[in-house]
JSON list of C-alpha atoms in Angstrom, two decimals:
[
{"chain": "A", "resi": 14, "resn": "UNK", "atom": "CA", "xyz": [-32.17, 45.55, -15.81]},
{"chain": "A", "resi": 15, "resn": "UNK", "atom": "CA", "xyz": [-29.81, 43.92, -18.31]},
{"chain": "A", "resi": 16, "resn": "UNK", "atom": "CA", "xyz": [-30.83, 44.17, -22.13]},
{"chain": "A", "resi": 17, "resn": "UNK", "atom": "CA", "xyz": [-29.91, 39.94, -22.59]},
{"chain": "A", "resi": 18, "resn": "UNK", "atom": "CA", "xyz": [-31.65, 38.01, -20.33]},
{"chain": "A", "resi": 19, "resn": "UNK", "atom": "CA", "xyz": [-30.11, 35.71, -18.40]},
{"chain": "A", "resi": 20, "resn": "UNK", "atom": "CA", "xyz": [-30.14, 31.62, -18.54]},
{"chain": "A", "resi": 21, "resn": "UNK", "atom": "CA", "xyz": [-32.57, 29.56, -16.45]},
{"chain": "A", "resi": 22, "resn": "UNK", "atom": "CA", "xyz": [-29.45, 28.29, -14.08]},
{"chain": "A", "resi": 23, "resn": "UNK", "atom": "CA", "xyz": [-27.21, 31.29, -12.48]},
{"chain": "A", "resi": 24, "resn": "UNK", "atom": "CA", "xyz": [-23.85, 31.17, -13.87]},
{"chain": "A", "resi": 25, "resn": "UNK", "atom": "CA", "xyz": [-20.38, 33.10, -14.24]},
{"chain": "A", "resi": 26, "resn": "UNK", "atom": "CA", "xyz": [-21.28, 34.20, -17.89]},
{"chain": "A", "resi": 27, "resn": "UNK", "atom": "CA", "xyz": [-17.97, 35.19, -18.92]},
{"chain": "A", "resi": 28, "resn": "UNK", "atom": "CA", "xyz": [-16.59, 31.53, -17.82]},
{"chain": "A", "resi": 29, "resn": "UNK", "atom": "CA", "xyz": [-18.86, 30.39, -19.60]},
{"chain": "A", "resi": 30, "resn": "UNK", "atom": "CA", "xyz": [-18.19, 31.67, -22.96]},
{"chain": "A", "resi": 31, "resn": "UNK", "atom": "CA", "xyz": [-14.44, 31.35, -22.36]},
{"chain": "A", "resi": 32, "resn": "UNK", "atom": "CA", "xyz": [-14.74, 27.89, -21.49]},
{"chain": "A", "resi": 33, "resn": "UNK", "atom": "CA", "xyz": [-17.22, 27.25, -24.67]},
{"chain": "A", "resi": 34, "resn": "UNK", "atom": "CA", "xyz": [-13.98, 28.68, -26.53]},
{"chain": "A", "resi": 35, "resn": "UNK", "atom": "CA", "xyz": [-11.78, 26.62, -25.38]},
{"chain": "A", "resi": 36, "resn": "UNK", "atom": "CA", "xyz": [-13.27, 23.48, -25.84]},
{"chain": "A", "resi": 37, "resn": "UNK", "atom": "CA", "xyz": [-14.01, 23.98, -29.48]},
{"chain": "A", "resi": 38, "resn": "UNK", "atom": "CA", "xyz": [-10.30, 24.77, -29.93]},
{"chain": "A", "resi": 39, "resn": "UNK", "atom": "CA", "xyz": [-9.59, 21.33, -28.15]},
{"chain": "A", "resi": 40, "resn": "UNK", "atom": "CA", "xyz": [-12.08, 19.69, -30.38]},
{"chain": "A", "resi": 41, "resn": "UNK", "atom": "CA", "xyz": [-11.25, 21.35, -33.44]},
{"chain": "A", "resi": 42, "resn": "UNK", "atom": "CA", "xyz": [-7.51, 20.32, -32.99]},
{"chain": "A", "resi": 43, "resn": "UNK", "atom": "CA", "xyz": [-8.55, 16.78, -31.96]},
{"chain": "A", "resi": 44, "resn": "UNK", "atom": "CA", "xyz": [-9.83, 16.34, -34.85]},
{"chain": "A", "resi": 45, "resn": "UNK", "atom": "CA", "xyz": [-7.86, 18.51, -37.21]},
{"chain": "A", "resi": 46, "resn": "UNK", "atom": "CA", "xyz": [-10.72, 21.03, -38.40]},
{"chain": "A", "resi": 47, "resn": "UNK", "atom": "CA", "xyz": [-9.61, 24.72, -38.85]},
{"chain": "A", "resi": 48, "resn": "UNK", "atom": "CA", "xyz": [-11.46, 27.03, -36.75]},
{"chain": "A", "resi": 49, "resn": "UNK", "atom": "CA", "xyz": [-10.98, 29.92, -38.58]},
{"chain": "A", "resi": 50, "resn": "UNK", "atom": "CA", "xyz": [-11.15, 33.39, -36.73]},
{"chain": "A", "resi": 51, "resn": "UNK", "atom": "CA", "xyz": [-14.30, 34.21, -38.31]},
{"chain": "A", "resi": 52, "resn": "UNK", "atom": "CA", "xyz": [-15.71, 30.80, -37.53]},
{"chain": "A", "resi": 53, "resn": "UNK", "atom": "CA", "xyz": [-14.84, 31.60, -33.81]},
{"chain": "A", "resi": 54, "resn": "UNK", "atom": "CA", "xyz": [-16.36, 34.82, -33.67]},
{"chain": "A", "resi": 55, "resn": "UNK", "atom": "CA", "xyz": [-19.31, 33.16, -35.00]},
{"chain": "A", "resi": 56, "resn": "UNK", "atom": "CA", "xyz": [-19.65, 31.01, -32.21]},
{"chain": "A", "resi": 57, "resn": "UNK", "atom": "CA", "xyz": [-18.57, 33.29, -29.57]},
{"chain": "A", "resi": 58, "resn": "UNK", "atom": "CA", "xyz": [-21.18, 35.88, -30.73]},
{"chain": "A", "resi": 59, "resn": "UNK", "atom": "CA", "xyz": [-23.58, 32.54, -30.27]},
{"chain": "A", "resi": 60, "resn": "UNK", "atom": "CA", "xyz": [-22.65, 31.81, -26.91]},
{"chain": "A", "resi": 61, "resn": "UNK", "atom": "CA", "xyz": [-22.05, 35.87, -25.74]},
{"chain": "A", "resi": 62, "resn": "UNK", "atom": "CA", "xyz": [-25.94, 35.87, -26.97]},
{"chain": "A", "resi": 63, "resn": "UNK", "atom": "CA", "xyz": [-27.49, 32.55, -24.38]},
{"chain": "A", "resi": 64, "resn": "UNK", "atom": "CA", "xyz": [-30.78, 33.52, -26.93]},
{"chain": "A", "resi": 65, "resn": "UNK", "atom": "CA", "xyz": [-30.31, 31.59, -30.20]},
{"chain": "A", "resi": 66, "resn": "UNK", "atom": "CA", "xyz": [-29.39, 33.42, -32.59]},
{"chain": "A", "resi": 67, "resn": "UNK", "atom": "CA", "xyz": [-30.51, 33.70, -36.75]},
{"chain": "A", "resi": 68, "resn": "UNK", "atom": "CA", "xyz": [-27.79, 33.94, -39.26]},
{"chain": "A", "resi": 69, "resn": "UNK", "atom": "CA", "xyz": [-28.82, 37.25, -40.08]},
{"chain": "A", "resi": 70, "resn": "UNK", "atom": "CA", "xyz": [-28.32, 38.24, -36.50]},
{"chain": "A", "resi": 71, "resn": "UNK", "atom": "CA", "xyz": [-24.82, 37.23, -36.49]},
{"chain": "A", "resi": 72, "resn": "UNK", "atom": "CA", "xyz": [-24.58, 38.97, -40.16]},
{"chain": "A", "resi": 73, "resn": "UNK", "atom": "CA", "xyz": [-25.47, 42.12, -38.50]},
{"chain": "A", "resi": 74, "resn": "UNK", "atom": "CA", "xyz": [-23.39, 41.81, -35.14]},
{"chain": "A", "resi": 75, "resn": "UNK", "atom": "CA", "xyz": [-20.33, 41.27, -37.54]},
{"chain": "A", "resi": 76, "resn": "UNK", "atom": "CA", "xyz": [-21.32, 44.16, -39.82]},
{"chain": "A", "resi": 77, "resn": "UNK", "atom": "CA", "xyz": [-21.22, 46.41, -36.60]},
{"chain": "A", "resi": 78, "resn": "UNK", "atom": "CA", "xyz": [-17.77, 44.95, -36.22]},
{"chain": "A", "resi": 79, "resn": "UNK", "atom": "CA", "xyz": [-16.36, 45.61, -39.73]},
{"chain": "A", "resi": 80, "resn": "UNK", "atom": "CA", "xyz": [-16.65, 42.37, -40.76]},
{"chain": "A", "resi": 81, "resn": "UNK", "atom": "CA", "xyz": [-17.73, 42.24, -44.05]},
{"chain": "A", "resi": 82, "resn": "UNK", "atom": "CA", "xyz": [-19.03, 39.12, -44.02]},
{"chain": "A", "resi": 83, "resn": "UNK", "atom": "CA", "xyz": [-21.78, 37.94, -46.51]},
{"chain": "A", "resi": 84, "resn": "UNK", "atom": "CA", "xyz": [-24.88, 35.43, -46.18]},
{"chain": "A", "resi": 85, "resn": "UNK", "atom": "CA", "xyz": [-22.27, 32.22, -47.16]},
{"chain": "A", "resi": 86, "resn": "UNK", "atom": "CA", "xyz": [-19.85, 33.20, -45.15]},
{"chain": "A", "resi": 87, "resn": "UNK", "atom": "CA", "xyz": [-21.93, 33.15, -42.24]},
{"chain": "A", "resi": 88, "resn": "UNK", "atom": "CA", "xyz": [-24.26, 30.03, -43.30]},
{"chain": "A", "resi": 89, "resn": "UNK", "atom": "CA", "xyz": [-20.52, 28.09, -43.78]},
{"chain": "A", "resi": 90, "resn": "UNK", "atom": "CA", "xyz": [-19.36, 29.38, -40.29]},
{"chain": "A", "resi": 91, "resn": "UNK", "atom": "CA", "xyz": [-23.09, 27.67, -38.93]},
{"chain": "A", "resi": 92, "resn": "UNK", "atom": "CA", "xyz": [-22.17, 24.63, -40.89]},
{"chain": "A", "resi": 93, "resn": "UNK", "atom": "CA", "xyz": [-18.84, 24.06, -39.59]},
{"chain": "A", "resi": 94, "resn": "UNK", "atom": "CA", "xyz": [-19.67, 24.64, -36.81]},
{"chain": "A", "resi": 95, "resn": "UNK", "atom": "CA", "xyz": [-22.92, 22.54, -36.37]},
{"chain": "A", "resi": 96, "resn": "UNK", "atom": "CA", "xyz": [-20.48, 19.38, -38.29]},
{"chain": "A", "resi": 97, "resn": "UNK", "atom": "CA", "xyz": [-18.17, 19.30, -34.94]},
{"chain": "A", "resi": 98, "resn": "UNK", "atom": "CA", "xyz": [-21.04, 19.55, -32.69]},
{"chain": "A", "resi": 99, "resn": "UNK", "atom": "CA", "xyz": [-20.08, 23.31, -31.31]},
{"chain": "A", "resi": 100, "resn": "UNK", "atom": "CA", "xyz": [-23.97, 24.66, -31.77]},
{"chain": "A", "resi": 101, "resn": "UNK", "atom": "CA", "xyz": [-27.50, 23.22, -32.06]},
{"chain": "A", "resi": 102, "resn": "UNK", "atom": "CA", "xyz": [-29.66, 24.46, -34.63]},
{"chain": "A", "resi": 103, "resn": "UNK", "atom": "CA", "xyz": [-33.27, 24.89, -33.00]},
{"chain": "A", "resi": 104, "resn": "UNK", "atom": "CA", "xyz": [-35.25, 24.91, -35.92]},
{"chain": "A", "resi": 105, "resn": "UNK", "atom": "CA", "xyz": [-38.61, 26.03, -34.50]},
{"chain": "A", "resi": 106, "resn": "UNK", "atom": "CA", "xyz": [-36.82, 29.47, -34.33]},
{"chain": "A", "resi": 107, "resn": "UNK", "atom": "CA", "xyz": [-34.92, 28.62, -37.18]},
{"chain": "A", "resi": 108, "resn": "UNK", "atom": "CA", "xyz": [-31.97, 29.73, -34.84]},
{"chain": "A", "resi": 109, "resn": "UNK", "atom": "CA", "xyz": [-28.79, 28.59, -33.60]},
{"chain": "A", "resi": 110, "resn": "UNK", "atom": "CA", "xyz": [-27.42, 27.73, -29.85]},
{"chain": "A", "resi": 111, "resn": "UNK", "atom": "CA", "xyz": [-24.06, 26.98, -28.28]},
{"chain": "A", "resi": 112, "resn": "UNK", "atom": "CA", "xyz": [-23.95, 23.02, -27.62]},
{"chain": "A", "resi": 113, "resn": "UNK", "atom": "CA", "xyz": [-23.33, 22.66, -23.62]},
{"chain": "A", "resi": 114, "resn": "UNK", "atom": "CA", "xyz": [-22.27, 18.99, -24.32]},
{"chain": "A", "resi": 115, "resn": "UNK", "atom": "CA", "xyz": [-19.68, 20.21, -27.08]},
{"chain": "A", "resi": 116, "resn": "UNK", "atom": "CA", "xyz": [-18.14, 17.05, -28.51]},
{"chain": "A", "resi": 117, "resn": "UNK", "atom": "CA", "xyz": [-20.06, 14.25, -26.87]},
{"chain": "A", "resi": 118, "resn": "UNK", "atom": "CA", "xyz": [-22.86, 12.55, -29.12]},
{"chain": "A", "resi": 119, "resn": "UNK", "atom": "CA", "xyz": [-25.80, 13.54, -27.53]},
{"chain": "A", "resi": 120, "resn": "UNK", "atom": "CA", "xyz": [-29.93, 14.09, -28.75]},
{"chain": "A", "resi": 121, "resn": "UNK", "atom": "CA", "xyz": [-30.41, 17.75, -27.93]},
{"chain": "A", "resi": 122, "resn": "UNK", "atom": "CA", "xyz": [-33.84, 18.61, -25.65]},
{"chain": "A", "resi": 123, "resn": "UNK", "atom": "CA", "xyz": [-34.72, 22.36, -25.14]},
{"chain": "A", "resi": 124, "resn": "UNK", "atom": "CA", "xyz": [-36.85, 24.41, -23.22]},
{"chain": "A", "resi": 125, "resn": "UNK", "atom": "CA", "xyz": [-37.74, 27.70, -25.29]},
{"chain": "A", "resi": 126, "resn": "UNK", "atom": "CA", "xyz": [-39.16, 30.32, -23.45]},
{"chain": "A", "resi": 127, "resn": "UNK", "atom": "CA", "xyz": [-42.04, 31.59, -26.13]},
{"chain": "A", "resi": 128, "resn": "UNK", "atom": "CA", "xyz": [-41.37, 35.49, -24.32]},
{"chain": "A", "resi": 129, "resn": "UNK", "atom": "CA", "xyz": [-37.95, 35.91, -23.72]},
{"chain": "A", "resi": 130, "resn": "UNK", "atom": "CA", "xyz": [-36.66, 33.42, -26.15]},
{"chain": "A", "resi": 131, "resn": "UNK", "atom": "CA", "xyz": [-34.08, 32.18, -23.95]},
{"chain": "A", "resi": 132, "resn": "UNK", "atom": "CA", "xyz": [-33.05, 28.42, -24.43]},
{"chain": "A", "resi": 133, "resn": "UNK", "atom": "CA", "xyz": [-31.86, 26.25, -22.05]},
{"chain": "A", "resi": 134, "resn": "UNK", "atom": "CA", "xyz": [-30.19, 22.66, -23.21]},
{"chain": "A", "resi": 135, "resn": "UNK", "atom": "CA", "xyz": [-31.11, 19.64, -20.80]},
{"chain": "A", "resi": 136, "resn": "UNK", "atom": "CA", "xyz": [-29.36, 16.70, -19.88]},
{"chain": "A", "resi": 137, "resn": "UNK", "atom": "CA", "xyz": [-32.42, 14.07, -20.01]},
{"chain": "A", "resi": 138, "resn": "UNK", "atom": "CA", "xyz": [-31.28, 10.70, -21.15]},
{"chain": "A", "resi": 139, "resn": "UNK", "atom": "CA", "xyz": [-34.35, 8.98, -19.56]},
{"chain": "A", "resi": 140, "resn": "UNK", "atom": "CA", "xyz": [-36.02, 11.00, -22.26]},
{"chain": "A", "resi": 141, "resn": "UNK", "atom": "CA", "xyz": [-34.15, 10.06, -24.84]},
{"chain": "A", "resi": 142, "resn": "UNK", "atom": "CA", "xyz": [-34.46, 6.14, -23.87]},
{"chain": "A", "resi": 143, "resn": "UNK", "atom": "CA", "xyz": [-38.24, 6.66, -23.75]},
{"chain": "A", "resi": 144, "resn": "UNK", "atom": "CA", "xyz": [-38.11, 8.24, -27.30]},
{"chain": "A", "resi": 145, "resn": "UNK", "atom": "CA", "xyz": [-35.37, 5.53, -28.72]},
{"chain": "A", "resi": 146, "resn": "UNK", "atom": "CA", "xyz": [-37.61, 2.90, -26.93]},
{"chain": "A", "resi": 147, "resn": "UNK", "atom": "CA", "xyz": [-40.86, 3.85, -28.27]},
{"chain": "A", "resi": 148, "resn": "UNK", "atom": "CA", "xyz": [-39.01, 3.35, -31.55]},
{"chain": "A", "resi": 149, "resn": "UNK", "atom": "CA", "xyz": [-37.90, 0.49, -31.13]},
{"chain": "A", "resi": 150, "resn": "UNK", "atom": "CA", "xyz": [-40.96, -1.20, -30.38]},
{"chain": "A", "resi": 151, "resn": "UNK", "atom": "CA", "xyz": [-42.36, -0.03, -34.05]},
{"chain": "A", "resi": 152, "resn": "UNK", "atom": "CA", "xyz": [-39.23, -1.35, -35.38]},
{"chain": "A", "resi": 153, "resn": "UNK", "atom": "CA", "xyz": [-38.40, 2.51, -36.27]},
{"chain": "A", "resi": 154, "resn": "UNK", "atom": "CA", "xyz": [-34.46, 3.32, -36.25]},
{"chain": "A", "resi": 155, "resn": "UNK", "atom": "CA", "xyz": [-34.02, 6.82, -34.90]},
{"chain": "A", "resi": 156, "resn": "UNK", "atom": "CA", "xyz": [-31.17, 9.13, -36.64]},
{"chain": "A", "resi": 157, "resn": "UNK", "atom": "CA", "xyz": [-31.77, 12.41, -35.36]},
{"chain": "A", "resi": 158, "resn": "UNK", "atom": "CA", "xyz": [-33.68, 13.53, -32.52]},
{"chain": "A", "resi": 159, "resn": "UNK", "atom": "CA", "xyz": [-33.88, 17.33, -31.18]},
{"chain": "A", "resi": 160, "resn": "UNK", "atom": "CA", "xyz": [-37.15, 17.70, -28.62]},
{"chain": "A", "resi": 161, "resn": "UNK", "atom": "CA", "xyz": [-37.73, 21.68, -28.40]},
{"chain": "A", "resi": 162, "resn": "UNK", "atom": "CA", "xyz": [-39.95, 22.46, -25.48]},
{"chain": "A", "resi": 163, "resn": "UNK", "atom": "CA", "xyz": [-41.54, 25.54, -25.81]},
{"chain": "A", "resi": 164, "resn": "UNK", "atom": "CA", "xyz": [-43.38, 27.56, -22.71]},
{"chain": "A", "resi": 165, "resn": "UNK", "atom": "CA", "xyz": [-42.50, 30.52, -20.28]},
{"chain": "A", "resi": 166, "resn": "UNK", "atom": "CA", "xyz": [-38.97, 30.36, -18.41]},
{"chain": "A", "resi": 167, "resn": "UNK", "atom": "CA", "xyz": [-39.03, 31.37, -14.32]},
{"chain": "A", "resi": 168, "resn": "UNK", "atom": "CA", "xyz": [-38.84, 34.57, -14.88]},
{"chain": "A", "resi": 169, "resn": "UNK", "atom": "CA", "xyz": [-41.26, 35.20, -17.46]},
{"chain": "A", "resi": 170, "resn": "UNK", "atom": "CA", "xyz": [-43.51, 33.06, -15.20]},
{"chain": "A", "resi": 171, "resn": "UNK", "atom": "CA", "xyz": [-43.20, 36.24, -12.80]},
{"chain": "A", "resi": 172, "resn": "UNK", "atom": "CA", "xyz": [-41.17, 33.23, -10.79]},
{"chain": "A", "resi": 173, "resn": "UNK", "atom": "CA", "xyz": [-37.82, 34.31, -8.70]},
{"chain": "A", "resi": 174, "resn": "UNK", "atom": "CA", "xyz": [-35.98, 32.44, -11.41]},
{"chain": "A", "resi": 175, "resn": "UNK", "atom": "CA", "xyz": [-35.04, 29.57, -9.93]},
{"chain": "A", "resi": 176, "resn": "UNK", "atom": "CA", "xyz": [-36.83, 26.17, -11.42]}
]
């Protein structure tokens, strides 16, 4: 059995991560940001990982690298990278996640497995309209909104895996 457990929806993994990659370089040079080297290993660690990751985890996968990278240097990476919309920060697990709608404005909504920790990103924007709406009628003006979903993922369920 694999040591990282795998998402909720079967994918080509490696695509995945390449493809993450590559659209942060598009959106990076779209809008003239600098994704340094160490700010891409940052994310790629994030998205290699599919479990969100702490900044001290990433401290410690670069250490085992021979980076040596300090707290800020990480924390800045996280920054940057949360500015252009590359990662969500899921702050339940006070934890970081590739952004599967990298560049789009979107309202994040997660389901956190409580046992595996895996985190899967929906698409939901009837939930979002039911949040914004329910807003609205209190005459409330929403900035951010992140909904984080915890409970057990398919396979933790004992489930075949497929929701």
């Amino acid at each position: 059995m694999p040591e990282r457990a795998l998402p909720y929806r079967p994918h080509n993994h490696e695509a995945c991560v390449s493809q993450a990659l590559a659209d942060a370089r598009a959106i990076c040079r779209q809008q003239n940001a600098r994704l340094t080297p160490i700010r891409e290993r940052v994310l790629e660690l994030i998205w290699q990982s599919h479990k969100p990751l702490g900044a001290y985890d990433i401290l410690a996968m670069l250490g085992t690298e021979g980076h040596n990278a300090a707290p800020p240097t990480v924390y800045r990476a996280l920054d940057f990278l949360l500015q252009y919309g590359l990662v969500h920060r899921i702050a339940s697990l006070n934890a970081f996640t590739g952004c599967t709608h990298a560049g789009e404005h979107h309202r994040g909504t997660f389901l956190i497995c409580r046992q595996c920790s895996n985190v899967l990103e929906l698409d939901v924007p009837e939930v979002m309209g039911a949040v914004e709406a329910a807003a609205a009628a209190v005459a409330f003006r929403p900035e951010e909104v992140t909904l984080e979903i915890a409970g057990l993922c398919p396979r933790c369920q004992g489930g075949s895996g497929h929701a």
